[in-house]
Short mmCIF file of C-alpha atoms and ligand atoms in Angstrom, two decimals:
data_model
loop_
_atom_site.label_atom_id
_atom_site.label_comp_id
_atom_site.label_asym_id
_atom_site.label_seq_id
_atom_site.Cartn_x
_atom_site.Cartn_y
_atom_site.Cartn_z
CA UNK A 28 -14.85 -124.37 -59.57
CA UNK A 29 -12.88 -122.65 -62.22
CA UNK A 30 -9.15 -121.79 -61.86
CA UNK A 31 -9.74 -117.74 -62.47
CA UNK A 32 -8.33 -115.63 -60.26
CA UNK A 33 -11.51 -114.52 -58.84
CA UNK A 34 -15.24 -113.19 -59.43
CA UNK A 35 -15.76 -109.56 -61.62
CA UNK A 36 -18.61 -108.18 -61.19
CA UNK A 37 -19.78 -104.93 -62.95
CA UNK A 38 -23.01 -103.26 -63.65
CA UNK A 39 -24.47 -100.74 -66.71
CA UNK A 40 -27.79 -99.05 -66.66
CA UNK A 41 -29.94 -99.75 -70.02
CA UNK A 42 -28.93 -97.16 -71.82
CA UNK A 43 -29.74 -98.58 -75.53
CA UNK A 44 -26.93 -98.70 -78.22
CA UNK A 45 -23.80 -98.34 -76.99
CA UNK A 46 -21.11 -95.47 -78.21
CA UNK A 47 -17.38 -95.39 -78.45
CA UNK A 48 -17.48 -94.06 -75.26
CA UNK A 49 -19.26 -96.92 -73.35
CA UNK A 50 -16.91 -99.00 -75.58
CA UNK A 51 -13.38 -98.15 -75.05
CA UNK A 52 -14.62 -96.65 -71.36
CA UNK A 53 -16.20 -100.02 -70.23
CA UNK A 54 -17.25 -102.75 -72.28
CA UNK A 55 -13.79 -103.55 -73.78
CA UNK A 56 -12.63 -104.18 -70.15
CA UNK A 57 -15.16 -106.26 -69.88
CA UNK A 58 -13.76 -108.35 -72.46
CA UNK A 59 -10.60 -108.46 -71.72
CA UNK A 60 -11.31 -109.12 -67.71
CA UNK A 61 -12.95 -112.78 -69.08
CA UNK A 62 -9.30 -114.11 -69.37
CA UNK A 63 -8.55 -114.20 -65.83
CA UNK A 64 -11.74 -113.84 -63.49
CA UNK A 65 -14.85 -115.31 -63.92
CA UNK A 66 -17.60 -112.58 -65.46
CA UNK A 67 -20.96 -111.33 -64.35
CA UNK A 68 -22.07 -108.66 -66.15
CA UNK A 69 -25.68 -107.07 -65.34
CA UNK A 70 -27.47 -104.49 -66.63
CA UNK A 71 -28.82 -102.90 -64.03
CA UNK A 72 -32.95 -101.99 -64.90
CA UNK A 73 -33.69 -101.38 -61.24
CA UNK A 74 -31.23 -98.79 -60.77
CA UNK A 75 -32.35 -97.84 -64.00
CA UNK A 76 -35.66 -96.85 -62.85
CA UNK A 77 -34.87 -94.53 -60.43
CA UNK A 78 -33.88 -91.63 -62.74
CA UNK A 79 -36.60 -92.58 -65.90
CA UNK A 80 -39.05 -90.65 -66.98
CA UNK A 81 -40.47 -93.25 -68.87
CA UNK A 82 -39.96 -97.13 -68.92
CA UNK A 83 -41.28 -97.29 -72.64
CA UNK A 84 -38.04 -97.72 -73.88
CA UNK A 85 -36.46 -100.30 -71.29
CA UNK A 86 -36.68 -103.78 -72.73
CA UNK A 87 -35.58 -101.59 -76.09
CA UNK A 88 -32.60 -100.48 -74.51
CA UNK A 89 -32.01 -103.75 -72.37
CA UNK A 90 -31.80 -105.85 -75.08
CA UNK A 91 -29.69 -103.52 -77.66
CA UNK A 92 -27.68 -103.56 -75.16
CA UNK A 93 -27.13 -106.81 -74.42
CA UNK A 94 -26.67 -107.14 -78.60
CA UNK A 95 -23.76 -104.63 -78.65
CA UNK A 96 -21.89 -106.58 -75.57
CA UNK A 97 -22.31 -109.67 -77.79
CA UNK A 98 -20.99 -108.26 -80.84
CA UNK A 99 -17.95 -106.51 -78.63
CA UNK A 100 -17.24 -110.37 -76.97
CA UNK A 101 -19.03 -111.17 -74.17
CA UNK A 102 -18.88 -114.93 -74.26
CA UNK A 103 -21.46 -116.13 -72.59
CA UNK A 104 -20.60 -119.81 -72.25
CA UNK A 105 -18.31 -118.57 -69.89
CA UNK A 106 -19.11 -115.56 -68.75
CA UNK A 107 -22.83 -114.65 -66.96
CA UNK A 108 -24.48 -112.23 -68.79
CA UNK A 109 -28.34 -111.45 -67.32
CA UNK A 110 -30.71 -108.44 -66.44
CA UNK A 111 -30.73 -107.27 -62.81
CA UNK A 112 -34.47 -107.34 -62.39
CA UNK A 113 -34.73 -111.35 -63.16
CA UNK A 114 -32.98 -112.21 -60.11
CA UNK A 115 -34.89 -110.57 -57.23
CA UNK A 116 -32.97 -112.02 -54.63
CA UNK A 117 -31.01 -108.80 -55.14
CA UNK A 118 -33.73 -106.70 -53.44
CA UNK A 119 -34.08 -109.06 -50.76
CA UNK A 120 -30.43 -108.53 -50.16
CA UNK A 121 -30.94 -105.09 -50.49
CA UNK A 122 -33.46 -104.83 -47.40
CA UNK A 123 -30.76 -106.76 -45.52
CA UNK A 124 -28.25 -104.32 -45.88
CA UNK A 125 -30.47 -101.76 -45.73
CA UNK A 126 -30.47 -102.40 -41.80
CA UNK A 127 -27.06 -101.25 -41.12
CA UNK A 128 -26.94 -98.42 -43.41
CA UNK A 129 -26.74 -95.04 -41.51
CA UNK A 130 -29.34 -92.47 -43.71
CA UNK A 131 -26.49 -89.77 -42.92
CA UNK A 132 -24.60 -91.98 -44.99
CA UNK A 133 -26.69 -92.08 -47.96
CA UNK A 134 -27.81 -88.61 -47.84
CA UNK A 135 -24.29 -87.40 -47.62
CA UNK A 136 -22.94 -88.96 -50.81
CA UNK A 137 -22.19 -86.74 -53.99
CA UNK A 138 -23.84 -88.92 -56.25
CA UNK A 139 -26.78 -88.23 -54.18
CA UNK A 140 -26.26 -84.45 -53.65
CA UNK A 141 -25.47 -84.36 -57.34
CA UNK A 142 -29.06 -86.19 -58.29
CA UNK A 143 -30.82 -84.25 -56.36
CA UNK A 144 -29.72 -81.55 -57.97
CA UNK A 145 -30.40 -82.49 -61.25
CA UNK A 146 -33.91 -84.11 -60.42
CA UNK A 147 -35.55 -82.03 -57.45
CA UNK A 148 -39.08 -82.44 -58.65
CA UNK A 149 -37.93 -86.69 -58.35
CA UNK A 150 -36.19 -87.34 -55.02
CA UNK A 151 -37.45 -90.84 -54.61
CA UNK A 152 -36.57 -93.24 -51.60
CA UNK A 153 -35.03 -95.72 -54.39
CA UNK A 154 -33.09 -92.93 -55.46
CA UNK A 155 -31.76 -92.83 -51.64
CA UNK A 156 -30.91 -96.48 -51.79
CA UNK A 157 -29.42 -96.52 -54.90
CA UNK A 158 -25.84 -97.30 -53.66
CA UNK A 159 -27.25 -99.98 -51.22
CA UNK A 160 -28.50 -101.58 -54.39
CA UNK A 161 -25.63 -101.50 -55.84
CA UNK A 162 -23.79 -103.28 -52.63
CA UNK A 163 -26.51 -105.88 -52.94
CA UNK A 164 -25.09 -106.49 -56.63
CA UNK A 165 -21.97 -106.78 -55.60
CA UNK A 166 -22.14 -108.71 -52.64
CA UNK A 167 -25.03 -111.56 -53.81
CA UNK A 168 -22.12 -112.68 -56.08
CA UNK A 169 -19.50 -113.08 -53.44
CA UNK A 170 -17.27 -110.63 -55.93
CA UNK A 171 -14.15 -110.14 -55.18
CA UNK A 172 -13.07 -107.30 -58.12
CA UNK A 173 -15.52 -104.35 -60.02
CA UNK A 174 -14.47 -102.59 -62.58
CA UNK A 175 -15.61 -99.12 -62.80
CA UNK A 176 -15.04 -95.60 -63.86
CA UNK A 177 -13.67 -93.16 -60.93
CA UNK A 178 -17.11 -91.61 -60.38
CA UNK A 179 -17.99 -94.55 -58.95
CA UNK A 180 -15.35 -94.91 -56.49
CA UNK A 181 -17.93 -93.26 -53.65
CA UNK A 182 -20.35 -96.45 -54.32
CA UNK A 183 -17.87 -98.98 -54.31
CA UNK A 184 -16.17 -97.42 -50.76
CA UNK A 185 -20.00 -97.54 -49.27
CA UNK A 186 -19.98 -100.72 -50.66
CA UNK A 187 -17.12 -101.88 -48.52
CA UNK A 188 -18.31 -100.18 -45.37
CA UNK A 189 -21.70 -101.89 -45.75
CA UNK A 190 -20.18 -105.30 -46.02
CA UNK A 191 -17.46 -104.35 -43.08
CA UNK A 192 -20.77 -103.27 -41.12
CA UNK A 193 -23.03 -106.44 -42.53
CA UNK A 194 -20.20 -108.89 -40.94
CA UNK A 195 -20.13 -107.41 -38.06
CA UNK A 196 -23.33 -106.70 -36.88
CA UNK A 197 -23.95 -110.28 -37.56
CA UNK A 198 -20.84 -111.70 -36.25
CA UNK A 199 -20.21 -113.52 -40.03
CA UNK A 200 -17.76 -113.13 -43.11
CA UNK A 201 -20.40 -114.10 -45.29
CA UNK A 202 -20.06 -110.98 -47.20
CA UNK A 203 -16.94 -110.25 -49.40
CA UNK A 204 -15.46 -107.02 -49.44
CA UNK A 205 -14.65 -106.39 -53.36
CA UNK A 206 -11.66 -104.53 -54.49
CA UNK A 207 -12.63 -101.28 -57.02
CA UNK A 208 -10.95 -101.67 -59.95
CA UNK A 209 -10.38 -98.26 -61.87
CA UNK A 210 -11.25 -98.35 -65.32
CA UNK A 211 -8.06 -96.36 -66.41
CA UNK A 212 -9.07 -94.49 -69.93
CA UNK A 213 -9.06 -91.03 -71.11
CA UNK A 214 -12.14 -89.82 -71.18
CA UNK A 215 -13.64 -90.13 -74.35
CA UNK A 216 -14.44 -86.25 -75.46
CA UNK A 217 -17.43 -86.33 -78.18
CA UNK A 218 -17.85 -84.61 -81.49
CA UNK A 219 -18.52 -80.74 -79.80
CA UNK A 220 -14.43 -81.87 -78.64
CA UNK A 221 -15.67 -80.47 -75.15
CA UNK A 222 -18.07 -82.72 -73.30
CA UNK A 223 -17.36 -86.14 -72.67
CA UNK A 224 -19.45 -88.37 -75.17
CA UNK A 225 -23.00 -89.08 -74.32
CA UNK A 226 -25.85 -90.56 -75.69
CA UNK A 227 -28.20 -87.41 -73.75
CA UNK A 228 -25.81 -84.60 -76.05
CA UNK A 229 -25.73 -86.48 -79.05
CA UNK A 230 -22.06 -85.70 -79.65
CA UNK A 231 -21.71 -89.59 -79.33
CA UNK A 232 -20.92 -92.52 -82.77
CA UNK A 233 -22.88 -95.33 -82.22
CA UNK A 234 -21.27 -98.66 -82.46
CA UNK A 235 -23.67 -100.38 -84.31
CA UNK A 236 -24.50 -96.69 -86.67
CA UNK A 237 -23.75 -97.58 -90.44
CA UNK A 238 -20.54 -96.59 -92.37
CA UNK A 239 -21.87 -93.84 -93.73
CA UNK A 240 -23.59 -92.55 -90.70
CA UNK A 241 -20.12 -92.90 -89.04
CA UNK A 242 -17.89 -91.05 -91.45
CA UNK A 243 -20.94 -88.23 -91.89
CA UNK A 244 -20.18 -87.72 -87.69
CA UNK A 245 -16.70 -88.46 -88.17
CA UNK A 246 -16.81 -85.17 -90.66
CA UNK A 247 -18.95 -83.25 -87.98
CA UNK A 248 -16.10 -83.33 -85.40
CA UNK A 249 -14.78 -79.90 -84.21
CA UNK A 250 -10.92 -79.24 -84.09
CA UNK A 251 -8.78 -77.25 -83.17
CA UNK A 252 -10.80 -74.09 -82.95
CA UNK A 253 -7.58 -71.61 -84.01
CA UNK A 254 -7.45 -73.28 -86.98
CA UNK A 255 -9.60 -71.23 -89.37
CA UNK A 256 -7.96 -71.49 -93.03
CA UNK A 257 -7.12 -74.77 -94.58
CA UNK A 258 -3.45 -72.98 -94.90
CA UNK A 259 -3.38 -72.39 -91.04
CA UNK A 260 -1.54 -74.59 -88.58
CA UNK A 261 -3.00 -76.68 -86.05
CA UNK A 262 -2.57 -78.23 -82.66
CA UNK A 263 -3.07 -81.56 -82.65
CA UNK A 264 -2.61 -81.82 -78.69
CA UNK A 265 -6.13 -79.72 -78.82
CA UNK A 266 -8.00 -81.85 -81.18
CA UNK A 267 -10.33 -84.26 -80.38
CA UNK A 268 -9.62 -85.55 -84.14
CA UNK A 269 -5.94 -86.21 -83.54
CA UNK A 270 -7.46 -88.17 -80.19
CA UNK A 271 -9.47 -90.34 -82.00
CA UNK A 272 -6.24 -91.29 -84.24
CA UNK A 273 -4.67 -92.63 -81.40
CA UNK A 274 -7.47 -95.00 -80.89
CA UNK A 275 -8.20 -96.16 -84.29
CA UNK A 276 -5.17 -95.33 -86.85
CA UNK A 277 -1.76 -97.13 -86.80
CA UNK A 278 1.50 -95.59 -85.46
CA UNK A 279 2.90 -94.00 -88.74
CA UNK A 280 -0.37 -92.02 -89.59
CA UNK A 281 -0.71 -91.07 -86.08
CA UNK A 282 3.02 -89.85 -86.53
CA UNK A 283 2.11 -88.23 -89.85
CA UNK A 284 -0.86 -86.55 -88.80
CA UNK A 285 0.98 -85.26 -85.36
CA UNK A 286 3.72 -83.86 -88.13
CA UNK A 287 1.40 -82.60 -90.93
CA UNK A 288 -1.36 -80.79 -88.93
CA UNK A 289 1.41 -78.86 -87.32
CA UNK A 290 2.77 -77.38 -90.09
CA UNK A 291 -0.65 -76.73 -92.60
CA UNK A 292 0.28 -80.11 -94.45
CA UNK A 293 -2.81 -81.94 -94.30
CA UNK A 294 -6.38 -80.39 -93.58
CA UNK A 295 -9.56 -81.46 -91.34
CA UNK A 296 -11.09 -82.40 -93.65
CA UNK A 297 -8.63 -84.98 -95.34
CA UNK A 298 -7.51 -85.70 -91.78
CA UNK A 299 -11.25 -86.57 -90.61
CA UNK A 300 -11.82 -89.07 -94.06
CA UNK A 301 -8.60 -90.74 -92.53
CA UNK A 302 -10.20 -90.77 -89.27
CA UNK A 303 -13.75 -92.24 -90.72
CA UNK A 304 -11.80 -94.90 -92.28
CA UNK A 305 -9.90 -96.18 -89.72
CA UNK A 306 -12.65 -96.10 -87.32
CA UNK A 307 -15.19 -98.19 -89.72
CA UNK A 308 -12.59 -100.56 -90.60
CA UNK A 309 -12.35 -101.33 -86.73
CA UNK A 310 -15.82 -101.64 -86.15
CA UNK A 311 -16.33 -103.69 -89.42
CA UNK A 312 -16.22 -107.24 -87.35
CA UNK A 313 -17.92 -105.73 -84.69
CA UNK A 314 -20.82 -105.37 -87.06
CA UNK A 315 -21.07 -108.04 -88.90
CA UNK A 316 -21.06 -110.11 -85.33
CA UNK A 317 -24.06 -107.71 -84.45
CA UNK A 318 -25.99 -108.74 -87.54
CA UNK A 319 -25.79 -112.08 -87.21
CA UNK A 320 -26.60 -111.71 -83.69
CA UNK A 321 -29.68 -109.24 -84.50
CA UNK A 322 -30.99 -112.15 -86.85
CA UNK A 323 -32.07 -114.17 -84.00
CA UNK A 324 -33.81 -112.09 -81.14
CA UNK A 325 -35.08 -114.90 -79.11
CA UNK A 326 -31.39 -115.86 -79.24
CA UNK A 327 -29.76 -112.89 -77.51
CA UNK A 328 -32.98 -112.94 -74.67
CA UNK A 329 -32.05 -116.64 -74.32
CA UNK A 330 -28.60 -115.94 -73.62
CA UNK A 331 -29.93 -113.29 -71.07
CA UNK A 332 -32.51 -115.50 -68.89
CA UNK A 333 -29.55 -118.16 -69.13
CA UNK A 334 -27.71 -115.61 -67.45
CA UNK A 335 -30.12 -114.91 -64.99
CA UNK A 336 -30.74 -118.62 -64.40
CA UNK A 337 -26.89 -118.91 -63.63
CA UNK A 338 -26.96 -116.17 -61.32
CA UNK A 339 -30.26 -116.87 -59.44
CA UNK A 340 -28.50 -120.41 -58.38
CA UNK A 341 -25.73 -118.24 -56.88
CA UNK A 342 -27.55 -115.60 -55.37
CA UNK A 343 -30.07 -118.20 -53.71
CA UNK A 344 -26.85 -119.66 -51.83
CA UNK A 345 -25.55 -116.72 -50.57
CA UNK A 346 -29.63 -115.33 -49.35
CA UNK A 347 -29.89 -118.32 -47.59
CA UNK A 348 -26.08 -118.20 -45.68
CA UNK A 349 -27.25 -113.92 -45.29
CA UNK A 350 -30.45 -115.36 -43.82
CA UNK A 351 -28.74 -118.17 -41.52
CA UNK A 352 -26.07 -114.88 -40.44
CA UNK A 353 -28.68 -112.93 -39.00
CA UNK A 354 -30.61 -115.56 -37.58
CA UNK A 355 -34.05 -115.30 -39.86
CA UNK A 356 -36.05 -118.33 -39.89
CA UNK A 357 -35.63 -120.86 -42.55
N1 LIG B 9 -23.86 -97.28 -60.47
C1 LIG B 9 -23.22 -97.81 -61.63
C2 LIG B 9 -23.11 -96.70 -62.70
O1 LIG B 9 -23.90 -95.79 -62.70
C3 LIG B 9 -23.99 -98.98 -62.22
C4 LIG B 9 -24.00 -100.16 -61.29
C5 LIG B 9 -25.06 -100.66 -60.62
C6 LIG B 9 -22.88 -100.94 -60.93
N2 LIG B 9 -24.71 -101.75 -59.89
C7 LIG B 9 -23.37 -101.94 -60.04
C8 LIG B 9 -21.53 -100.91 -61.27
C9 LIG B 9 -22.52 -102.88 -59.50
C10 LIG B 9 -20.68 -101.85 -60.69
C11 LIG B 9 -21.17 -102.84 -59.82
O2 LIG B 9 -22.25 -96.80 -63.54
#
């Protein structure tokens, strides 16, 4: 056993190359949470597949994704790093909690309500069960903390309920209740400065997109929209620009650029140049770790069935103390 504090546990549909967004919203947690807990980190290709159009893209997007957590830190000595779908003892699990989950339940959630909205012509019954999925992720790892963005707070209160409801129906603690832990960071706003980034609007920077690609997106960025003429003043508190400073400049040009906006003494476009600068000398180490990483494939998927190795061994203890709970036969 390690000394940690404790399992993390989180999960991230396949979603490809990861942007700034996923990155300072998600993924740098991640990294920082493998100090103190012990890491499992999934991407989630079942849950994936109950919003897809298409699965032509999913090992694609599975493994770039798995590349950009590498490059960001993920160490998987330590940490277990794997793809949801390689451990099936997770859908077992989910049919066992699928037993004392009330449909009013599931049909009552927003997350639900809100799919259904988007996707009528798709209402499928894994689309119903998604959140008992995701209890089944959490729970086959006995994991005691998730990290997650406040939309998921719904899924990770079900989750609780579900484990409350497991134990008891069974008379067993087998299942852990986990803690939600609230990924607390602005929302990352994209280049239209009025959606939150995403991949689906393309108003998202790529981690892994070249210099040049960067700084050419950097320079696409809309400001403050009352500032017309170069000789104009602007609002920094309105600009998505001046945002982005605060992530990836240091204190004084943040300062400067707070001062000099305000009073017509720099312009977007000199301020953005700053801004593409900054950002690629950030991501600089992120990319050459990427490279080296994207050399070797067969390396990254080996890390990944490693992963799911590490976690099958886990999961198959806690099926077989589920199994024992409710009295199945051996
Ligand atoms: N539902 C989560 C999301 O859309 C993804 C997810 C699936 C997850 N299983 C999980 C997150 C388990 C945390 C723990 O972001």
């Amino acid at each position: 056993m390690s000394l940690k504090k404790g399992r993390v546990f989180s999960g991230a549909r396949p979603t490809g190359r990861q942007h700034l967004g996923n990155y300072l919203g998600a993924i740098k947690n991640y990294v920082a949470l493998q100090d103190e807990y012990d890491c499992v980190y999934c991407i989630v290709d079942l849950h994936a597949l109950t919003t897809l159009e298409t699965t032509l893209d999913l090992r694609n997007n599975t493994y770039e994704m798995a590349l950009d957590w590498l490059a960001a830190g993920i160490r998987p000595q330590e940490s277990i790093m794997f793809v949801q779908s390689q451990v099936p003892q997770v859908t077992e699990l989910h049919t066992y909690l699928s037993m004392v989950t009330p449909m009013g339940k599931l049909t009552d959630l927003p997350t639900f309500k809100e799919k259904v909205r988007e996707q009528p012509q798709n209402v499928n019954y894994g689309l119903l069960g998604y959140p008992v999925l995701m209890a089944a992720d959490i729970t086959l790892y006995k994991s005691h903390l998730v990290p997650v963005g406040v939309d998921q707070a719904p899924h990770l209160e079900f989750t609780r309920e579900t484990v409350r409801s497991f134990n008891y129906r069974y008379n067993t603690n087998v299942l852990i209740e986990p803690q939600m832990k609230v990924t607390e960071f602005p929302k990352i706003i994209g280049l239209d400065g009025q959606q939150k980034m995403s991949k689906s609007l393309n108003n998202h920077i790529e981690l892994a997109s070249t210099p040049e690609e960067t700084t050419q997106r950097v320079m696409s960025m809309v400001t403050d929209p009352a500032r017309i003429r170069r000789t104009d003043p602007g609002n920094p508190d309105v600009c998505n620009v001046y945002s982005m400073h605060k992530v990836f400049s240091s204190a004084d040009e943040v300062n400067m650029v707070n001062v000099e906006c305000r009073r017509a003494g720099i312009g977007c476009v000199d301020c953005k140049k700053m801004l593409a600068r900054n950002m690629n000398a950030s991501l600089a180490p992120f990319r050459e770790r990427r490279e080296e990483f994207a050399r070797n494939p067969d390396g990254v998927w080996d890390v990944l069935h490693e992963g799911a190795g590490r976690a099958r061994a886990i999961a198959a203890q806690t099926i077989a103390e589920v199994k024992a709970a409710i009295g199945l036969a051996e």
